[in-house]
mmCIF file of C-alpha atoms and ligand atoms in Angstrom:
data_model
loop_
_atom_site.group_PDB
_atom_site.id
_atom_site.type_symbol
_atom_site.label_atom_id
_atom_site.label_comp_id
_atom_site.label_asym_id
_atom_site.label_seq_id
_atom_site.Cartn_x
_atom_site.Cartn_y
_atom_site.Cartn_z
ATOM 1 C CA MET Q 1 29.642 11.331 8.210
ATOM 2 C CA LEU Q 2 29.318 12.224 11.574
ATOM 3 C CA ILE Q 3 30.362 9.661 13.835
ATOM 4 C CA LYS Q 4 32.438 9.065 16.903
ATOM 5 C CA ARG Q 5 35.205 6.671 17.785
ATOM 6 C CA ASN Q 6 34.898 3.320 19.539
ATOM 7 C CA GLN Q 7 31.221 2.971 18.906
ATOM 8 C CA ARG Q 8 29.331 0.760 16.511
ATOM 9 C CA TRP Q 9 28.515 3.809 14.468
ATOM 10 C CA GLU Q 10 32.074 5.170 14.343
ATOM 11 C CA MET Q 11 33.547 6.013 10.952
ATOM 12 C CA PRO Q 12 37.160 7.245 10.685
ATOM 13 C CA GLU Q 13 37.996 10.320 8.663
ATOM 14 C CA SER Q 14 39.845 8.227 6.096
ATOM 15 C CA GLU Q 15 36.583 6.470 5.316
ATOM 16 C CA VAL Q 16 34.730 9.729 4.854
ATOM 17 C CA THR Q 17 37.253 10.871 2.303
ATOM 18 C CA SER Q 18 37.626 7.634 0.434
ATOM 19 C CA GLU Q 19 33.883 7.092 0.398
ATOM 20 C CA ASN Q 20 33.435 10.272 -1.575
ATOM 21 C CA ILE Q 21 35.808 9.103 -4.259
ATOM 22 C CA TYR Q 22 34.328 5.637 -4.157
ATOM 23 C CA CYS Q 23 30.805 6.978 -4.488
ATOM 24 C CA GLN Q 24 31.830 9.195 -7.328
ATOM 25 C CA ARG Q 25 33.154 6.170 -9.207
ATOM 26 C CA ARG Q 26 29.947 4.242 -8.630
ATOM 27 C CA THR Q 27 27.766 7.244 -9.403
ATOM 28 C CA LEU Q 28 29.518 7.799 -12.714
ATOM 29 C CA LEU Q 29 29.234 4.140 -13.610
ATOM 30 C CA LYS Q 30 25.592 4.114 -12.662
ATOM 31 C CA ALA Q 31 24.898 7.343 -14.546
ATOM 32 C CA ALA Q 32 26.592 5.920 -17.610
ATOM 33 C CA GLY Q 33 24.410 2.795 -17.341
ATOM 34 C CA TYR Q 34 21.205 4.777 -16.995
ATOM 35 C CA THR Q 35 22.218 7.055 -19.834
ATOM 36 C CA LEU Q 36 22.684 4.060 -22.073
ATOM 37 C CA ALA Q 37 19.436 2.527 -20.972
ATOM 38 C CA LEU Q 38 17.210 5.593 -20.853
ATOM 39 C CA GLY Q 39 18.947 8.312 -22.759
ATOM 40 C CA THR Q 40 18.979 10.560 -19.681
ATOM 41 C CA PHE Q 41 19.457 9.875 -15.998
ATOM 42 C CA SER Q 42 17.113 11.366 -13.454
ATOM 43 C CA PRO Q 43 16.275 9.017 -10.595
ATOM 44 C CA LEU Q 44 13.000 10.686 -9.686
ATOM 45 C CA SER Q 45 10.916 9.203 -6.939
ATOM 46 C CA ALA Q 46 7.270 8.248 -6.837
ATOM 47 C CA ILE Q 47 4.728 11.006 -6.390
ATOM 48 C CA ALA Q 48 5.673 13.735 -3.922
ATOM 49 C CA ALA Q 49 3.859 16.992 -3.114
ATOM 50 C CA THR Q 50 3.001 18.370 -6.527
ATOM 51 C CA ALA Q 51 1.160 21.583 -5.658
ATOM 52 C CA GLY Q 52 2.618 24.874 -6.808
ATOM 53 C CA PHE Q 53 4.646 23.704 -9.810
ATOM 54 C CA PRO Q 54 5.937 25.248 -11.957
ATOM 55 C CA SER Q 55 7.532 27.743 -9.615
ATOM 56 C CA GLN Q 56 8.999 31.133 -10.490
ATOM 57 C CA LEU Q 57 12.665 31.907 -9.873
ATOM 58 C CA ASN Q 58 13.025 34.553 -7.142
ATOM 59 C CA SER Q 59 15.379 37.075 -8.772
ATOM 60 C CA SER Q 60 16.950 38.005 -5.402
ATOM 61 C CA TYR Q 61 18.264 34.438 -5.104
ATOM 62 C CA ASN Q 62 18.941 33.589 -8.725
ATOM 63 C CA GLY Q 63 22.437 32.270 -8.035
ATOM 64 C CA LYS Q 64 23.887 34.508 -10.706
ATOM 65 C CA ASP Q 65 27.469 33.768 -9.667
ATOM 66 C CA LEU Q 66 26.800 30.082 -9.080
ATOM 67 C CA THR Q 67 26.834 27.052 -11.342
ATOM 68 C CA PRO Q 68 24.153 24.573 -10.267
ATOM 69 C CA THR Q 69 25.431 21.065 -9.651
ATOM 70 C CA LYS Q 70 24.242 18.515 -12.216
ATOM 71 C CA GLU Q 71 20.794 17.261 -11.245
ATOM 72 C CA ASN Q 72 21.757 13.613 -11.560
ATOM 73 C CA LEU Q 73 24.442 14.097 -8.895
ATOM 74 C CA VAL Q 74 22.183 15.932 -6.462
ATOM 75 C CA THR Q 75 19.575 13.200 -6.820
ATOM 76 C CA SER Q 76 21.936 10.253 -6.486
ATOM 77 C CA TYR Q 77 24.569 11.301 -3.931
ATOM 78 C CA ASN Q 78 22.536 11.547 -0.729
ATOM 79 C CA ASN Q 79 22.745 11.450 3.030
ATOM 80 C CA PHE Q 80 19.482 10.017 4.336
ATOM 81 C CA TYR Q 81 20.257 7.626 7.172
ATOM 82 C CA GLU Q 82 16.686 6.439 7.581
ATOM 83 C CA PHE Q 83 17.217 4.546 4.314
ATOM 84 C CA SER Q 84 20.908 3.860 3.871
ATOM 85 C CA PHE Q 85 24.318 4.712 5.236
ATOM 86 C CA ASP Q 86 25.720 4.601 1.701
ATOM 87 C CA LYS Q 87 25.259 7.788 -0.262
ATOM 88 C CA ASP Q 88 24.468 5.920 -3.449
ATOM 89 C CA GLY Q 89 22.213 3.431 -1.690
ATOM 90 C CA VAL Q 90 19.501 5.941 -0.777
ATOM 91 C CA VAL Q 91 17.795 6.217 -4.169
ATOM 92 C CA SER Q 92 16.853 2.554 -4.428
ATOM 93 C CA LYS Q 93 15.964 2.070 -0.762
ATOM 94 C CA ALA Q 94 13.772 5.209 -0.656
ATOM 95 C CA LYS Q 95 12.033 4.721 -4.004
ATOM 96 C CA ASP Q 96 8.867 3.079 -2.638
ATOM 97 C CA PHE Q 97 8.529 5.339 0.386
ATOM 98 C CA LYS Q 98 5.000 6.786 0.381
ATOM 99 C CA THR Q 99 5.039 10.558 0.714
ATOM 100 C CA GLU Q 100 1.535 11.489 -0.399
ATOM 101 C CA PRO Q 101 -0.708 12.164 1.411
ATOM 102 C CA TRP Q 102 1.574 13.662 4.069
ATOM 103 C CA THR Q 103 0.592 15.709 7.071
ATOM 104 C CA LEU Q 104 2.700 18.284 8.843
ATOM 105 C CA LYS Q 105 1.745 19.039 12.419
ATOM 106 C CA ILE Q 106 2.532 22.439 13.916
ATOM 107 C CA THR Q 107 2.422 22.387 17.663
ATOM 108 C CA GLY Q 108 3.776 23.912 20.901
ATOM 109 C CA MET Q 109 3.974 27.621 21.680
ATOM 110 C CA VAL Q 110 1.846 28.997 18.836
ATOM 111 C CA GLN Q 111 -1.456 30.793 18.796
ATOM 112 C CA ASN Q 112 -2.814 28.698 15.912
ATOM 113 C CA PRO Q 113 -1.629 25.081 16.181
ATOM 114 C CA GLN Q 114 -2.548 23.339 12.939
ATOM 115 C CA THR Q 115 -2.114 20.135 10.978
ATOM 116 C CA PHE Q 116 -1.640 20.698 7.273
ATOM 117 C CA ASP Q 117 -1.768 18.392 4.322
ATOM 118 C CA VAL Q 118 1.461 19.449 2.557
ATOM 119 C CA ASN Q 119 -0.253 20.113 -0.800
ATOM 120 C CA GLU Q 120 -2.913 22.218 0.914
ATOM 121 C CA LEU Q 121 -0.225 24.199 2.762
ATOM 122 C CA VAL Q 122 1.577 24.882 -0.518
ATOM 123 C CA LYS Q 123 -1.684 26.042 -2.082
ATOM 124 C CA LYS Q 124 -1.966 28.603 0.756
ATOM 125 C CA VAL Q 125 1.597 29.956 0.717
ATOM 126 C CA GLY Q 126 2.830 29.264 -2.854
ATOM 127 C CA ILE Q 127 6.314 28.221 -3.883
ATOM 128 C CA GLU Q 128 9.271 29.913 -5.560
ATOM 129 C CA GLN Q 129 12.659 28.795 -6.760
ATOM 130 C CA ARG Q 130 15.931 29.846 -5.132
ATOM 131 C CA ILE Q 131 19.464 28.784 -5.992
ATOM 132 C CA TYR Q 132 21.606 28.239 -2.887
ATOM 133 C CA ARG Q 133 25.024 26.889 -2.013
ATOM 134 C CA PHE Q 134 24.801 23.718 0.060
ATOM 135 C CA ARG Q 135 27.803 22.690 2.259
ATOM 136 C CA CYS Q 136 27.981 19.365 4.092
ATOM 137 C CA VAL Q 137 29.954 18.990 7.314
ATOM 138 C CA GLU Q 138 31.847 16.204 5.456
ATOM 139 C CA ALA Q 139 33.486 19.026 3.436
ATOM 140 C CA TRP Q 140 31.747 18.593 0.100
ATOM 141 C CA SER Q 141 29.517 21.181 -1.500
ATOM 142 C CA MET Q 142 26.849 21.563 -4.166
ATOM 143 C CA VAL Q 143 24.714 24.319 -5.673
ATOM 144 C CA VAL Q 144 21.030 23.410 -5.670
ATOM 145 C CA PRO Q 145 17.959 25.107 -7.201
ATOM 146 C CA TRP Q 146 15.331 24.555 -4.466
ATOM 147 C CA ASP Q 147 11.573 24.994 -4.882
ATOM 148 C CA GLY Q 148 9.747 25.910 -1.691
ATOM 149 C CA PHE Q 149 8.682 28.777 0.527
ATOM 150 C CA PRO Q 150 10.251 30.783 3.321
ATOM 151 C CA LEU Q 151 9.609 29.194 6.724
ATOM 152 C CA LYS Q 152 8.637 32.701 7.823
ATOM 153 C CA LYS Q 153 5.377 32.295 5.881
ATOM 154 C CA LEU Q 154 4.469 29.340 8.089
ATOM 155 C CA LEU Q 155 5.411 31.311 11.214
ATOM 156 C CA ASP Q 156 2.998 34.014 10.067
ATOM 157 C CA LEU Q 157 0.204 31.450 9.736
ATOM 158 C CA VAL Q 158 0.656 29.808 13.134
ATOM 159 C CA GLN Q 159 1.795 32.858 15.138
ATOM 160 C CA PRO Q 160 4.458 31.744 17.664
ATOM 161 C CA THR Q 161 3.865 33.169 21.136
ATOM 162 C CA SER Q 162 6.441 35.439 22.797
ATOM 163 C CA GLN Q 163 7.637 32.455 24.891
ATOM 164 C CA ALA Q 164 8.755 30.516 21.773
ATOM 165 C CA LYS Q 165 12.529 30.790 21.516
ATOM 166 C CA TYR Q 166 13.350 27.662 19.480
ATOM 167 C CA VAL Q 167 11.827 25.579 16.738
ATOM 168 C CA LYS Q 168 12.130 21.794 16.776
ATOM 169 C CA PHE Q 169 11.761 19.788 13.539
ATOM 170 C CA VAL Q 170 10.907 16.078 13.612
ATOM 171 C CA ALA Q 171 11.190 13.654 10.665
ATOM 172 C CA PHE Q 172 9.193 10.442 10.284
ATOM 173 C CA ASN Q 173 9.676 7.275 12.301
ATOM 174 C CA ASP Q 174 8.670 4.208 10.261
ATOM 175 C CA PRO Q 175 11.091 1.284 10.486
ATOM 176 C CA GLU Q 176 8.804 -0.781 8.200
ATOM 177 C CA SER Q 177 9.555 1.610 5.346
ATOM 178 C CA ALA Q 178 13.001 2.812 6.385
ATOM 179 C CA PRO Q 179 15.687 0.105 6.626
ATOM 180 C CA GLY Q 180 18.226 2.470 8.175
ATOM 181 C CA GLN Q 181 16.014 2.781 11.246
ATOM 182 C CA VAL Q 182 16.168 -0.998 11.574
ATOM 183 C CA ILE Q 183 19.909 -1.475 11.084
ATOM 184 C CA ALA Q 184 20.770 1.432 13.390
ATOM 185 C CA PRO Q 185 18.409 1.069 16.365
ATOM 186 C CA HIS Q 186 21.015 2.807 18.552
ATOM 187 C CA TYR Q 187 20.301 6.150 16.815
ATOM 188 C CA PRO Q 188 17.721 8.315 18.607
ATOM 189 C CA TRP Q 189 15.102 8.181 15.831
ATOM 190 C CA PRO Q 190 13.213 10.061 14.596
ATOM 191 C CA TYR Q 191 15.792 12.415 13.078
ATOM 192 C CA THR Q 192 15.311 15.769 14.817
ATOM 193 C CA GLU Q 193 16.788 19.202 14.263
ATOM 194 C CA GLY Q 194 16.363 22.682 15.663
ATOM 195 C CA LEU Q 195 16.763 26.377 15.006
ATOM 196 C CA THR Q 196 16.408 29.492 17.115
ATOM 197 C CA ILE Q 197 13.238 31.395 16.387
ATOM 198 C CA GLU Q 198 15.305 34.187 14.775
ATOM 199 C CA GLU Q 199 17.026 31.659 12.491
ATOM 200 C CA ALA Q 200 13.634 30.192 11.580
ATOM 201 C CA ALA Q 201 12.303 33.653 10.689
ATOM 202 C CA ASN Q 202 15.403 34.588 8.634
ATOM 203 C CA GLU Q 203 14.684 35.425 4.970
ATOM 204 C CA LEU Q 204 16.980 32.568 3.765
ATOM 205 C CA THR Q 205 15.383 29.693 5.656
ATOM 206 C CA LEU Q 206 13.221 27.586 3.365
ATOM 207 C CA LEU Q 207 10.816 24.701 3.564
ATOM 208 C CA ALA Q 208 11.473 22.988 0.261
ATOM 209 C CA THR Q 209 9.053 20.767 -1.646
ATOM 210 C CA GLY Q 210 11.107 20.368 -4.786
ATOM 211 C CA ILE Q 211 14.398 20.725 -6.619
ATOM 212 C CA TYR Q 212 15.209 21.689 -10.220
ATOM 213 C CA GLY Q 213 11.617 22.834 -10.734
ATOM 214 C CA LYS Q 214 10.133 19.402 -9.943
ATOM 215 C CA PRO Q 215 8.544 17.794 -6.867
ATOM 216 C CA MET Q 216 11.095 16.657 -4.294
ATOM 217 C CA PRO Q 217 12.518 13.193 -5.035
ATOM 218 C CA ASN Q 218 12.235 10.773 -2.093
ATOM 219 C CA GLN Q 219 15.991 10.603 -1.673
ATOM 220 C CA ASN Q 220 16.220 14.378 -1.234
ATOM 221 C CA GLY Q 221 13.581 14.535 1.483
ATOM 222 C CA ALA Q 222 10.098 14.317 -0.007
ATOM 223 C CA PRO Q 223 7.641 15.755 0.457
ATOM 224 C CA ILE Q 224 8.956 18.629 2.591
ATOM 225 C CA ARG Q 225 12.382 19.402 4.059
ATOM 226 C CA LEU Q 226 14.260 22.258 5.643
ATOM 227 C CA VAL Q 227 16.989 24.240 3.831
ATOM 228 C CA VAL Q 228 19.298 26.438 5.917
ATOM 229 C CA PRO Q 229 22.070 27.393 3.489
ATOM 230 C CA TRP Q 230 24.482 29.000 5.967
ATOM 231 C CA LYS Q 231 24.604 25.871 8.145
ATOM 232 C CA TYR Q 232 26.106 22.469 7.577
ATOM 233 C CA GLY Q 233 23.797 20.207 5.613
ATOM 234 C CA PHE Q 234 22.805 17.978 8.522
ATOM 235 C CA LYS Q 235 20.680 20.838 9.883
ATOM 236 C CA SER Q 236 18.527 20.653 6.691
ATOM 237 C CA ILE Q 237 16.240 17.877 7.969
ATOM 238 C CA LYS Q 238 14.303 15.855 5.409
ATOM 239 C CA SER Q 239 10.756 14.445 5.332
ATOM 240 C CA ILE Q 240 9.434 16.565 8.215
ATOM 241 C CA THR Q 241 6.265 15.444 10.015
ATOM 242 C CA LYS Q 242 6.199 17.849 12.946
ATOM 243 C CA ILE Q 243 7.366 21.346 13.820
ATOM 244 C CA GLU Q 244 7.187 22.317 17.472
ATOM 245 C CA PHE Q 245 7.730 25.769 18.970
ATOM 246 C CA THR Q 246 9.384 25.663 22.385
ATOM 247 C CA ASP Q 247 11.230 27.705 25.004
ATOM 248 C CA LYS Q 248 14.070 25.158 25.295
ATOM 249 C CA MET Q 249 16.938 24.410 22.944
ATOM 250 C CA PRO Q 250 15.818 21.105 21.396
ATOM 251 C CA PRO Q 251 18.134 18.109 21.449
ATOM 252 C CA THR Q 252 18.950 16.984 17.903
ATOM 253 C CA LEU Q 253 19.865 13.535 16.565
ATOM 254 C CA TRP Q 254 23.504 14.418 15.880
ATOM 255 C CA ASN Q 255 24.014 16.594 18.902
ATOM 256 C CA THR Q 256 22.697 13.777 21.130
ATOM 257 C CA THR Q 257 24.666 11.066 19.315
ATOM 258 C CA ALA Q 258 28.043 12.846 19.177
ATOM 259 C CA PRO Q 259 27.943 16.128 21.130
ATOM 260 C CA SER Q 260 31.690 16.792 20.809
ATOM 261 C CA GLU Q 261 31.375 16.691 17.007
ATOM 262 C CA TYR Q 262 28.032 18.299 16.182
ATOM 263 C CA GLY Q 263 26.822 21.489 17.797
ATOM 264 C CA PHE Q 264 23.389 23.015 17.774
ATOM 265 C CA TYR Q 265 24.334 26.042 15.671
ATOM 266 C CA ALA Q 266 26.541 24.226 13.118
ATOM 267 C CA ASN Q 267 27.116 27.365 11.054
ATOM 268 C CA VAL Q 268 29.586 26.861 8.188
ATOM 269 C CA ASN Q 269 32.872 28.133 9.599
ATOM 270 C CA PRO Q 270 36.279 27.607 7.967
ATOM 271 C CA GLU Q 271 37.975 28.786 11.171
ATOM 272 C CA VAL Q 272 36.768 25.888 13.319
ATOM 273 C CA ASP Q 273 37.732 22.372 12.179
ATOM 274 C CA HIS Q 274 35.636 19.342 12.798
ATOM 275 C CA PRO Q 275 37.458 17.262 15.445
ATOM 276 C CA ARG Q 276 38.358 14.755 12.718
ATOM 277 C CA TRP Q 277 38.901 16.901 9.606
ATOM 278 C CA SER Q 278 39.543 20.423 8.381
ATOM 279 C CA GLN Q 279 36.745 22.728 7.334
ATOM 280 C CA LYS Q 280 39.048 25.234 5.593
ATOM 281 C CA SER Q 281 38.112 24.037 2.114
ATOM 282 C CA GLU Q 282 35.540 21.903 0.374
ATOM 283 C CA LYS Q 283 35.320 19.469 -2.530
ATOM 284 C CA ILE Q 284 32.946 20.579 -5.275
ATOM 285 C CA VAL Q 285 30.584 17.720 -6.077
ATOM 286 C CA GLY Q 286 30.903 17.034 -9.786
ATOM 287 C CA SER Q 287 34.511 18.199 -10.061
ATOM 288 C CA TRP Q 288 36.175 16.002 -7.564
ATOM 289 C CA PHE Q 289 39.731 17.025 -8.005
ATOM 290 C CA GLN Q 290 38.800 20.664 -7.363
ATOM 291 C CA ARG Q 291 38.596 22.168 -3.922
ATOM 292 C CA LYS Q 292 37.661 25.709 -3.055
ATOM 293 C CA PRO Q 293 38.124 27.681 0.146
ATOM 294 C CA THR Q 294 35.133 27.515 2.459
ATOM 295 C CA VAL Q 295 33.521 30.869 3.221
ATOM 296 C CA GLN Q 296 32.201 31.923 6.607
ATOM 297 C CA PHE Q 297 28.434 31.308 6.788
ATOM 298 C CA ASN Q 298 28.785 29.576 3.422
ATOM 299 C CA GLY Q 299 28.807 33.052 1.839
ATOM 300 C CA TYR Q 300 25.557 34.244 3.468
ATOM 301 C CA GLY Q 301 27.131 36.498 6.143
ATOM 302 C CA THR Q 302 25.292 39.611 4.925
ATOM 303 C CA GLU Q 303 21.979 37.933 5.682
ATOM 304 C CA VAL Q 304 22.827 36.124 8.918
ATOM 305 C CA ALA Q 305 25.984 37.407 10.692
ATOM 306 C CA HIS Q 306 23.865 39.747 12.849
ATOM 307 C CA LEU Q 307 22.235 36.667 14.464
ATOM 308 C CA TYR Q 308 25.498 35.586 16.064
ATOM 309 C CA LYS Q 309 26.996 38.784 17.507
ATOM 310 C CA LYS Q 310 27.004 37.254 20.974
ATOM 311 C CA LEU Q 311 28.625 33.946 19.995
ATOM 312 C CA ASP Q 312 32.372 33.329 20.124
ATOM 313 C CA LEU Q 313 33.334 32.668 16.467
ATOM 314 C CA SER Q 314 36.363 30.670 17.513
ATOM 315 C CA LYS Q 315 34.263 28.203 19.500
ATOM 316 C CA TRP Q 316 30.878 27.611 18.008
ATOM 317 C CA TYR Q 317 30.513 24.713 15.778
HETATM 318 N N1 MTE L 1 17.330 14.425 7.183
HETATM 319 C C1 MTE L 1 16.947 13.236 7.611
HETATM 320 N N2 MTE L 1 15.662 13.049 7.973
HETATM 321 N N3 MTE L 1 17.810 12.179 7.687
HETATM 322 C C2 MTE L 1 19.139 12.311 7.354
HETATM 323 O O1 MTE L 1 19.922 11.341 7.443
HETATM 324 N N4 MTE L 1 20.876 13.840 6.550
HETATM 325 C C3 MTE L 1 21.333 15.236 6.577
HETATM 326 C C4 MTE L 1 20.322 16.166 5.907
HETATM 327 N N5 MTE L 1 18.956 15.872 6.331
HETATM 328 C C5 MTE L 1 19.565 13.603 6.900
HETATM 329 C C6 MTE L 1 18.617 14.644 6.790
HETATM 330 C C7 MTE L 1 22.644 15.409 5.973
HETATM 331 S S1 MTE L 1 23.926 14.794 6.862
HETATM 332 C C8 MTE L 1 22.808 16.062 4.821
HETATM 333 S S2 MTE L 1 24.376 16.457 4.261
HETATM 334 C C9 MTE L 1 21.687 16.439 3.972
HETATM 335 O O2 MTE L 1 20.445 16.024 4.494
HETATM 336 C C10 MTE L 1 21.860 15.846 2.564
HETATM 337 O O3 MTE L 1 20.874 16.277 1.714
HETATM 338 P P1 MTE L 1 20.843 15.758 0.213
HETATM 339 O O4 MTE L 1 20.876 14.267 0.232
HETATM 340 O O5 MTE L 1 19.603 16.303 -0.410
HETATM 341 O O6 MTE L 1 22.098 16.303 -0.429
#
C-alpha cells in the first residue's frame, strides 16, 4: 500500500492495482489446491486467545444488509507488514508466531494502569459478534464478522484521567519471529496507531479477538487487534501489546513514514483522494470485477459524524 516515491519502500499505484488482481489469481489457485487436498480451505493459525467463544451476535450490528466476505479470502488476503509485504505471503510467514500467552499493558494517563493476560481480560469483559464493513486505503473492501468487545469496556476498567486526550496502540516488536521487521529495518517498528479519546470510546470501536466465530488467526492479528470500521484499514492495528493514554497526538507508523499520504484521522472519505489514487469507489474482495461507490465514513456517519464537526471535510485524510 502506502508508500512514497523515490524511497526504498516506494510502490507505484500501478503496482497496488495489479497486485490485487495478481493476488486474487494466486489466492484462487491456492484455495483450489487446498480444497482438493483438504475438502475445505481455512488457513487457521496456531492457538490464539480462546476465551469467550462461542460469542453471541449483537443484533444491533448484525449486518442485515451486508453479505460477509468468504472466510477463506479474509484469512488469506492480508496486510501485515511485520510478516510479509505480499498479501498472500502473510499466512505462511505468520503461522508459527506464538500468540498465547499474550499480555496487554495499559499505561499512561489512567487511574488503574494494568497488565492483562488477554484470555483473562476476555473473561472479565466477554465477547460478542458484530458484522462490519472494512475498507482499506488501497480501495478494496470486505465485510467481516468480528468477535470481540467494545474498547469502551476497557476504558471503563482502567479509567482514563481528564488529561487523556489520545490513545496510542503499539504492536509487537520481535524481528526473530517477524521477517518483515528484518527486511524493512527503515520502518519505525513497532507498528503504532492512535485514536482520540472520543473515537476510542465510540460504540463502534472494537478490540477483536476473533473472526467468523473463531479465535483470531495469526494473519488477521492474533490474539487481539483494533477494529475501527469508519476509518481506513491501516488504523486497525493488529497484535497489540500496549495501549497508552496520553495528552499528545501519537505519531503512527504510516503517518511518520509518509505524512503526505497518511493522516492521523484517516476516516473513509470518497471526497478526498489518496495522492496516488481515487477513493471514490472500491473493489469488493471476492467479486473483483465489481466496484461500488465508497460511502462517507464507510457508511457509519450516524454513529460518528458528530466527532468531526470541527474538521474540514475537504482536507482531512
Ligand atoms: N497491524 C499491524 N500490526 N501491521 C500491519 O501491517 N496493516 C494494516 C492493518 N493493521 C497492519 C496492521 C492494514 S494496511 C490493513 S488494510 C489491515 O490491517 C488489514 O487487515 P486484514 O489483513 O485482517 O484484512
